[in-house]
PDB file of C-alpha atoms and ligand atoms in Angstrom:
ATOM      1  CA  UNK A   1     128.062  75.085  98.033  1.00 38.00           C
ATOM      2  CA  UNK A   2     129.705  76.955 100.876  1.00 39.00           C
ATOM      3  CA  UNK A   3     129.511  73.962 103.161  1.00 38.00           C
ATOM      4  CA  UNK A   4     131.189  71.824 100.575  1.00 42.00           C
ATOM      5  CA  UNK A   5     133.962  74.301 100.172  1.00 43.00           C
ATOM      6  CA  UNK A   6     134.489  74.476 103.921  1.00 47.00           C
ATOM      7  CA  UNK A   7     134.556  70.731 104.143  1.00 50.00           C
ATOM      8  CA  UNK A   8     137.194  70.384 101.434  1.00 56.00           C
ATOM      9  CA  UNK A   9     139.171  73.189 103.052  1.00 61.00           C
ATOM     10  CA  UNK A  10     139.216  71.205 106.297  1.00 67.00           C
ATOM     11  CA  UNK A  11     140.433  68.168 104.375  1.00 66.00           C
ATOM     12  CA  UNK A  12     143.311  70.231 103.058  1.00 64.00           C
ATOM     13  CA  UNK A  13     144.136  71.347 106.592  1.00 69.00           C
ATOM     14  CA  UNK A  14     144.336  67.681 107.547  1.00 75.00           C
ATOM     15  CA  UNK A  15     146.535  66.934 104.571  1.00 74.00           C
ATOM     16  CA  UNK A  16     148.886  69.750 105.489  1.00 76.00           C
ATOM     17  CA  UNK A  17     148.951  68.508 109.072  1.00 82.00           C
ATOM     18  CA  UNK A  18     149.645  65.001 107.834  1.00 82.00           C
ATOM     19  CA  UNK A  19     152.615  66.207 105.768  1.00 82.00           C
ATOM     20  CA  UNK A  20     153.906  68.253 108.652  1.00 84.00           C
ATOM     21  CA  UNK A  21     153.725  65.257 110.987  1.00 88.00           C
ATOM     22  CA  UNK A  22     155.502  63.033 108.433  1.00 86.00           C
ATOM     23  CA  UNK A  23     158.146  65.712 107.973  1.00 86.00           C
ATOM     24  CA  UNK A  24     158.688  65.999 111.741  1.00 88.00           C
ATOM     25  CA  UNK A  25     158.971  62.217 112.024  1.00 89.00           C
ATOM     26  CA  UNK A  26     161.627  62.208 109.293  1.00 87.00           C
ATOM     27  CA  UNK A  27     163.496  65.089 110.937  1.00 87.00           C
ATOM     28  CA  UNK A  28     163.419  63.288 114.298  1.00 89.00           C
ATOM     29  CA  UNK A  29     164.658  60.132 112.622  1.00 89.00           C
ATOM     30  CA  UNK A  30     167.406  62.154 110.951  1.00 86.00           C
ATOM     31  CA  UNK A  31     166.110  61.060 107.560  1.00 83.00           C
ATOM     32  CA  UNK A  32     165.596  64.270 105.558  1.00 80.00           C
ATOM     33  CA  UNK A  33     167.028  63.276 102.208  1.00 85.00           C
ATOM     34  CA  UNK A  34     164.093  63.327  99.776  1.00 86.00           C
ATOM     35  CA  UNK A  35     164.064  60.451  97.294  1.00 86.00           C
ATOM     36  CA  UNK A  36     164.161  61.344  93.616  1.00 87.00           C
ATOM     37  CA  UNK A  37     163.855  64.749  91.996  1.00 91.00           C
ATOM     38  CA  UNK A  38     161.366  67.471  93.083  1.00 92.00           C
ATOM     39  CA  UNK A  39     157.946  66.650  91.581  1.00 92.00           C
ATOM     40  CA  UNK A  40     156.618  69.196  89.121  1.00 91.00           C
ATOM     41  CA  UNK A  41     154.303  72.075  89.986  1.00 89.00           C
ATOM     42  CA  UNK A  42     151.237  70.218  88.624  1.00 88.00           C
ATOM     43  CA  UNK A  43     151.721  67.408  91.114  1.00 89.00           C
ATOM     44  CA  UNK A  44     152.103  69.850  94.002  1.00 88.00           C
ATOM     45  CA  UNK A  45     148.990  71.682  92.851  1.00 87.00           C
ATOM     46  CA  UNK A  46     147.070  68.372  92.784  1.00 86.00           C
ATOM     47  CA  UNK A  47     148.263  67.789  96.344  1.00 84.00           C
ATOM     48  CA  UNK A  48     147.098  71.254  97.351  1.00 83.00           C
ATOM     49  CA  UNK A  49     143.738  70.439  95.780  1.00 81.00           C
ATOM     50  CA  UNK A  50     143.854  67.089  97.609  1.00 75.00           C
ATOM     51  CA  UNK A  51     143.136  65.332  94.361  1.00 67.00           C
ATOM     52  CA  UNK A  52     141.801  61.820  94.897  1.00 68.00           C
ATOM     53  CA  UNK A  53     143.816  60.665  91.898  1.00 70.00           C
ATOM     54  CA  UNK A  54     146.994  60.729  93.967  1.00 73.00           C
ATOM     55  CA  UNK A  55     147.725  57.469  95.759  1.00 77.00           C
ATOM     56  CA  UNK A  56     149.527  57.665  99.082  1.00 76.00           C
ATOM     57  CA  UNK A  57     151.881  54.997  97.729  1.00 81.00           C
ATOM     58  CA  UNK A  58     153.065  57.454  95.068  1.00 84.00           C
ATOM     59  CA  UNK A  59     156.848  57.902  95.657  1.00 86.00           C
ATOM     60  CA  UNK A  60     156.453  61.649  95.077  1.00 89.00           C
ATOM     61  CA  UNK A  61     154.400  61.819  98.298  1.00 88.00           C
ATOM     62  CA  UNK A  62     157.363  60.365 100.151  1.00 86.00           C
ATOM     63  CA  UNK A  63     159.532  63.004  98.514  1.00 90.00           C
ATOM     64  CA  UNK A  64     157.288  65.918  99.509  1.00 88.00           C
ATOM     65  CA  UNK A  65     157.055  64.614 103.097  1.00 87.00           C
ATOM     66  CA  UNK A  66     160.823  64.789 103.339  1.00 88.00           C
ATOM     67  CA  UNK A  67     161.502  67.902 101.251  1.00 89.00           C
ATOM     68  CA  UNK A  68     161.420  71.252 102.966  1.00 85.00           C
ATOM     69  CA  UNK A  69     161.330  73.094  99.639  1.00 88.00           C
ATOM     70  CA  UNK A  70     158.313  71.170  98.302  1.00 89.00           C
ATOM     71  CA  UNK A  71     156.483  71.438 101.632  1.00 86.00           C
ATOM     72  CA  UNK A  72     157.013  75.177 101.691  1.00 86.00           C
ATOM     73  CA  UNK A  73     155.395  75.429  98.226  1.00 88.00           C
ATOM     74  CA  UNK A  74     152.226  73.664  99.420  1.00 85.00           C
ATOM     75  CA  UNK A  75     150.617  76.499 101.482  1.00 84.00           C
ATOM     76  CA  UNK A  76     151.097  79.021  98.661  1.00 87.00           C
ATOM     77  CA  UNK A  77     149.545  76.656  96.127  1.00 88.00           C
ATOM     78  CA  UNK A  78     146.735  75.958  98.547  1.00 85.00           C
ATOM     79  CA  UNK A  79     145.996  79.674  98.776  1.00 87.00           C
ATOM     80  CA  UNK A  80     145.820  79.778  94.989  1.00 88.00           C
ATOM     81  CA  UNK A  81     143.402  76.838  94.919  1.00 85.00           C
ATOM     82  CA  UNK A  82     141.303  78.405  97.697  1.00 86.00           C
ATOM     83  CA  UNK A  83     141.152  81.765  95.917  1.00 91.00           C
ATOM     84  CA  UNK A  84     140.081  80.090  92.674  1.00 90.00           C
ATOM     85  CA  UNK A  85     137.411  78.064  94.489  1.00 88.00           C
ATOM     86  CA  UNK A  86     136.129  81.175  96.197  1.00 92.00           C
ATOM     87  CA  UNK A  87     135.951  82.931  92.838  1.00 94.00           C
ATOM     88  CA  UNK A  88     134.039  80.012  91.303  1.00 94.00           C
ATOM     89  CA  UNK A  89     131.727  79.819  94.334  1.00 94.00           C
ATOM     90  CA  UNK A  90     131.091  83.558  94.085  1.00 94.00           C
ATOM     91  CA  UNK A  91     130.415  83.324  90.352  1.00 95.00           C
ATOM     92  CA  UNK A  92     128.022  80.417  90.887  1.00 94.00           C
ATOM     93  CA  UNK A  93     126.337  82.261  93.779  1.00 94.00           C
ATOM     94  CA  UNK A  94     125.853  85.426  91.752  1.00 93.00           C
ATOM     95  CA  UNK A  95     124.642  83.399  88.781  1.00 94.00           C
ATOM     96  CA  UNK A  96     122.141  81.644  91.075  1.00 93.00           C
ATOM     97  CA  UNK A  97     121.069  85.029  92.432  1.00 93.00           C
ATOM     98  CA  UNK A  98     120.512  86.310  88.902  1.00 94.00           C
ATOM     99  CA  UNK A  99     118.525  83.203  88.019  1.00 94.00           C
ATOM    100  CA  UNK A 100     116.395  83.590  91.168  1.00 94.00           C
ATOM    101  CA  UNK A 101     115.826  87.282  90.473  1.00 95.00           C
ATOM    102  CA  UNK A 102     114.922  86.502  86.861  1.00 95.00           C
ATOM    103  CA  UNK A 103     112.487  83.779  87.944  1.00 94.00           C
ATOM    104  CA  UNK A 104     110.907  86.050  90.563  1.00 94.00           C
ATOM    105  CA  UNK A 105     110.544  88.845  88.000  1.00 94.00           C
ATOM    106  CA  UNK A 106     109.035  86.459  85.463  1.00 94.00           C
ATOM    107  CA  UNK A 107     106.544  85.109  87.991  1.00 93.00           C
ATOM    108  CA  UNK A 108     105.667  88.615  89.155  1.00 93.00           C
ATOM    109  CA  UNK A 109     105.231  89.822  85.585  1.00 92.00           C
ATOM    110  CA  UNK A 110     103.106  86.885  84.517  1.00 90.00           C
ATOM    111  CA  UNK A 111     100.847  87.142  87.572  1.00 89.00           C
ATOM    112  CA  UNK A 112     100.600  90.901  87.005  1.00 87.00           C
ATOM    113  CA  UNK A 113      99.626  90.287  83.394  1.00 85.00           C
ATOM    114  CA  UNK A 114      97.092  87.661  84.427  1.00 83.00           C
ATOM    115  CA  UNK A 115      95.707  90.041  87.037  1.00 80.00           C
ATOM    116  CA  UNK A 116      95.391  92.972  84.656  1.00 74.00           C
ATOM    117  CA  UNK A 117      93.943  90.686  82.001  1.00 73.00           C
ATOM    118  CA  UNK A 118      91.429  89.464  84.566  1.00 70.00           C
ATOM    119  CA  UNK A 119      90.653  93.063  85.552  1.00 67.00           C
ATOM    120  CA  UNK A 120      90.129  94.066  81.951  1.00 65.00           C
ATOM    121  CA  UNK A 121      88.211  91.005  80.934  1.00 68.00           C
ATOM    122  CA  UNK A 122      86.082  90.474  84.018  1.00 75.00           C
ATOM    123  CA  UNK A 123      82.635  90.023  82.609  1.00 85.00           C
ATOM    124  CA  UNK A 124      79.736  90.117  84.987  1.00 88.00           C
ATOM    125  CA  UNK A 125      76.835  87.909  84.013  1.00 91.00           C
ATOM    126  CA  UNK A 126      73.331  89.209  84.726  1.00 91.00           C
ATOM    127  CA  UNK A 127      69.831  88.232  83.744  1.00 92.00           C
ATOM    128  CA  UNK A 128      67.210  90.918  83.361  1.00 91.00           C
ATOM    129  CA  UNK A 129      63.687  89.565  83.504  1.00 89.00           C
ATOM    130  CA  UNK A 130      61.209  91.700  81.560  1.00 88.00           C
ATOM    131  CA  UNK A 131      58.741  88.846  81.125  1.00 86.00           C
ATOM    132  CA  UNK A 132      55.976  90.597  83.033  1.00 82.00           C
ATOM    133  CA  UNK A 133      56.883  94.062  81.830  1.00 77.00           C
ATOM    134  CA  UNK A 134      55.184  93.359  78.506  1.00 55.00           C
ATOM    135  CA  UNK A 135      51.737  93.919  79.909  1.00 48.00           C
ATOM    136  CA  UNK A 136      52.660  97.518  80.531  1.00 45.00           C
ATOM    137  CA  UNK A 137      53.773  98.267  76.982  1.00 46.00           C
ATOM    138  CA  UNK A 138      52.693 101.649  75.776  1.00 48.00           C
ATOM    139  CA  UNK A 139      51.653 102.711  79.246  1.00 47.00           C
ATOM    140  CA  UNK A 140      54.305 103.431  81.877  1.00 53.00           C
ATOM    141  CA  UNK A 141      56.532 100.384  81.456  1.00 49.00           C
ATOM    142  CA  UNK A 142      58.952 101.246  84.174  1.00 46.00           C
ATOM    143  CA  UNK A 143      56.728 101.617  87.147  1.00 50.00           C
ATOM    144  CA  UNK A 144      56.639  97.940  87.961  1.00 51.00           C
ATOM    145  CA  UNK A 145      59.971  96.947  86.536  1.00 58.00           C
ATOM    146  CA  UNK A 146      63.241  98.136  87.983  1.00 70.00           C
ATOM    147  CA  UNK A 147      66.479  96.728  86.698  1.00 83.00           C
ATOM    148  CA  UNK A 148      69.856  97.017  88.314  1.00 89.00           C
ATOM    149  CA  UNK A 149      73.293  96.428  86.727  1.00 92.00           C
ATOM    150  CA  UNK A 150      76.861  96.976  87.941  1.00 91.00           C
ATOM    151  CA  UNK A 151      79.259  99.441  86.263  1.00 91.00           C
ATOM    152  CA  UNK A 152      81.232  96.618  84.651  1.00 89.00           C
ATOM    153  CA  UNK A 153      81.381  94.754  81.417  1.00 90.00           C
ATOM    154  CA  UNK A 154      78.084  92.947  81.697  1.00 92.00           C
ATOM    155  CA  UNK A 155      77.001  89.946  79.705  1.00 93.00           C
ATOM    156  CA  UNK A 156      73.312  90.558  80.109  1.00 94.00           C
ATOM    157  CA  UNK A 157      70.591  88.135  79.112  1.00 94.00           C
ATOM    158  CA  UNK A 158      67.287  89.898  78.702  1.00 93.00           C
ATOM    159  CA  UNK A 159      64.175  87.775  79.064  1.00 93.00           C
ATOM    160  CA  UNK A 160      61.947  89.711  76.688  1.00 91.00           C
ATOM    161  CA  UNK A 161      58.392  90.656  77.608  1.00 89.00           C
ATOM    162  CA  UNK A 162      55.607  88.168  76.983  1.00 87.00           C
ATOM    163  CA  UNK A 163      54.557  87.895  73.328  1.00 86.00           C
ATOM    164  CA  UNK A 164      57.825  89.427  72.045  1.00 89.00           C
ATOM    165  CA  UNK A 165      58.559  88.171  68.527  1.00 90.00           C
ATOM    166  CA  UNK A 166      61.805  86.361  67.796  1.00 92.00           C
ATOM    167  CA  UNK A 167      64.463  88.116  65.738  1.00 92.00           C
ATOM    168  CA  UNK A 168      67.298  90.529  66.059  1.00 93.00           C
ATOM    169  CA  UNK A 169      67.199  92.947  68.985  1.00 93.00           C
ATOM    170  CA  UNK A 170      69.154  96.009  69.874  1.00 94.00           C
ATOM    171  CA  UNK A 171      69.683  96.360  73.602  1.00 94.00           C
ATOM    172  CA  UNK A 172      70.880  99.775  74.733  1.00 94.00           C
ATOM    173  CA  UNK A 173      71.594 101.732  77.877  1.00 94.00           C
ATOM    174  CA  UNK A 174      70.770 105.437  77.612  1.00 92.00           C
ATOM    175  CA  UNK A 175      70.589 108.376  79.944  1.00 91.00           C
ATOM    176  CA  UNK A 176      67.110 109.424  78.904  1.00 88.00           C
ATOM    177  CA  UNK A 177      63.885 107.713  77.966  1.00 85.00           C
ATOM    178  CA  UNK A 178      63.938 109.121  74.427  1.00 82.00           C
ATOM    179  CA  UNK A 179      67.152 107.299  73.525  1.00 80.00           C
ATOM    180  CA  UNK A 180      69.545 110.208  74.026  1.00 86.00           C
ATOM    181  CA  UNK A 181      72.821 109.850  75.856  1.00 89.00           C
ATOM    182  CA  UNK A 182      73.725 106.397  74.588  1.00 91.00           C
ATOM    183  CA  UNK A 183      76.059 104.647  77.012  1.00 91.00           C
ATOM    184  CA  UNK A 184      76.327 101.162  75.581  1.00 93.00           C
ATOM    185  CA  UNK A 185      74.519  98.939  73.160  1.00 93.00           C
ATOM    186  CA  UNK A 186      74.632  95.457  71.731  1.00 93.00           C
ATOM    187  CA  UNK A 187      72.747  93.511  69.100  1.00 93.00           C
ATOM    188  CA  UNK A 188      71.857  89.859  68.998  1.00 93.00           C
ATOM    189  CA  UNK A 189      69.323  87.456  67.598  1.00 94.00           C
ATOM    190  CA  UNK A 190      66.945  86.239  70.251  1.00 93.00           C
ATOM    191  CA  UNK A 191      66.910  82.629  71.385  1.00 93.00           C
ATOM    192  CA  UNK A 192      63.688  80.845  72.119  1.00 92.00           C
ATOM    193  CA  UNK A 193      63.430  79.029  75.433  1.00 88.00           C
ATOM    194  CA  UNK A 194      59.994  77.581  76.030  1.00 88.00           C
ATOM    195  CA  UNK A 195      57.584  80.497  75.693  1.00 88.00           C
ATOM    196  CA  UNK A 196      60.325  83.012  76.293  1.00 91.00           C
ATOM    197  CA  UNK A 197      62.517  84.965  73.931  1.00 93.00           C
ATOM    198  CA  UNK A 198      65.915  85.783  75.347  1.00 95.00           C
ATOM    199  CA  UNK A 199      68.558  88.019  73.944  1.00 95.00           C
ATOM    200  CA  UNK A 200      72.125  88.106  75.239  1.00 94.00           C
ATOM    201  CA  UNK A 201      74.431  91.050  74.618  1.00 94.00           C
ATOM    202  CA  UNK A 202      77.572  92.420  76.167  1.00 92.00           C
ATOM    203  CA  UNK A 203      77.321  95.937  77.525  1.00 92.00           C
ATOM    204  CA  UNK A 204      80.399  97.867  78.617  1.00 91.00           C
ATOM    205  CA  UNK A 205      79.120  99.979  81.490  1.00 91.00           C
ATOM    206  CA  UNK A 206      82.526 100.743  83.027  1.00 90.00           C
ATOM    207  CA  UNK A 207      82.319 104.425  82.138  1.00 89.00           C
ATOM    208  CA  UNK A 208      78.904 104.819  83.783  1.00 88.00           C
ATOM    209  CA  UNK A 209      78.581 106.740  87.016  1.00 90.00           C
ATOM    210  CA  UNK A 210      76.182 105.235  89.493  1.00 90.00           C
ATOM    211  CA  UNK A 211      72.674 106.496  88.947  1.00 90.00           C
ATOM    212  CA  UNK A 212      69.444 106.257  86.988  1.00 90.00           C
ATOM    213  CA  UNK A 213      69.514 105.192  83.332  1.00 91.00           C
ATOM    214  CA  UNK A 214      67.251 103.421  80.880  1.00 89.00           C
ATOM    215  CA  UNK A 215      67.555  99.999  79.341  1.00 90.00           C
ATOM    216  CA  UNK A 216      65.847  99.747  75.968  1.00 89.00           C
ATOM    217  CA  UNK A 217      65.025  96.915  73.615  1.00 91.00           C
ATOM    218  CA  UNK A 218      64.329  97.484  69.939  1.00 91.00           C
ATOM    219  CA  UNK A 219      63.209  94.775  67.544  1.00 90.00           C
ATOM    220  CA  UNK A 220      64.803  94.974  64.084  1.00 88.00           C
ATOM    221  CA  UNK A 221      61.432  95.115  62.307  1.00 84.00           C
ATOM    222  CA  UNK A 222      59.111  97.157  64.465  1.00 79.00           C
ATOM    223  CA  UNK A 223      61.430 100.029  65.234  1.00 75.00           C
ATOM    224  CA  UNK A 224      59.638 100.994  68.438  1.00 80.00           C
ATOM    225  CA  UNK A 225      61.899 100.975  71.457  1.00 84.00           C
ATOM    226  CA  UNK A 226      60.769  99.986  74.907  1.00 85.00           C
ATOM    227  CA  UNK A 227      62.439 101.633  77.846  1.00 85.00           C
ATOM    228  CA  UNK A 228      62.846 100.303  81.372  1.00 86.00           C
ATOM    229  CA  UNK A 229      64.326 102.230  84.259  1.00 87.00           C
ATOM    230  CA  UNK A 230      67.799 101.009  85.020  1.00 89.00           C
ATOM    231  CA  UNK A 231      69.817 101.544  88.112  1.00 91.00           C
ATOM    232  CA  UNK A 232      73.590 101.385  87.661  1.00 91.00           C
ATOM    233  CA  UNK A 233      75.512 100.724  90.854  1.00 87.00           C
TER     234      UNK A 233
HETATM  235 ZN1  LIG B   1     161.240  68.567  96.760  1.00 59.49          ZN
END
């Protein structure tokens, strides 16, 4: 944009120089009587703009090159043209700046939204295998089985202990082994995979401080809950 403007400004300098040279030639030749009447202001302005529509064969060019009055109007008109171009260039530049700023803000906002969405929706997937914990039912189930989950939103798939019946299960995280201090829970119908029953629930553990908890499973029909020590990191 700026380069263009400079280039056309140089062209006008050349045009002015060209007129000046023609005028000097005419003065030296003693031929300073301009042919025809003074061309109108619009024509002079076109000259100042170095409009390509003007042919050098135009008789008004010959007039201007010989007329001191018309020649003296040219620099003033050129200043006008320059000032207008500068104004347009400035307007375009500030408009471009605004567009760039708007685009940058939009990109920043959308990536911020994506980021915060990702932060909020990040779901950690974990599998908890209690397959062998079943043999310890009723005794001290936790001693052999230790489960660890992060303090996130966790999509946890529990592989239920051997011989667990299919059906709806409640999976919960509590602070104590008697079911008190409920932190999170989720219900789902188990899915059979080979010999195994698996139940997948989403547990929001974001509010949990790192420490010892209990993970429990409760079948919808036999209301007994089984607790397994859970470490939240
Ligand atoms: Zn004139």
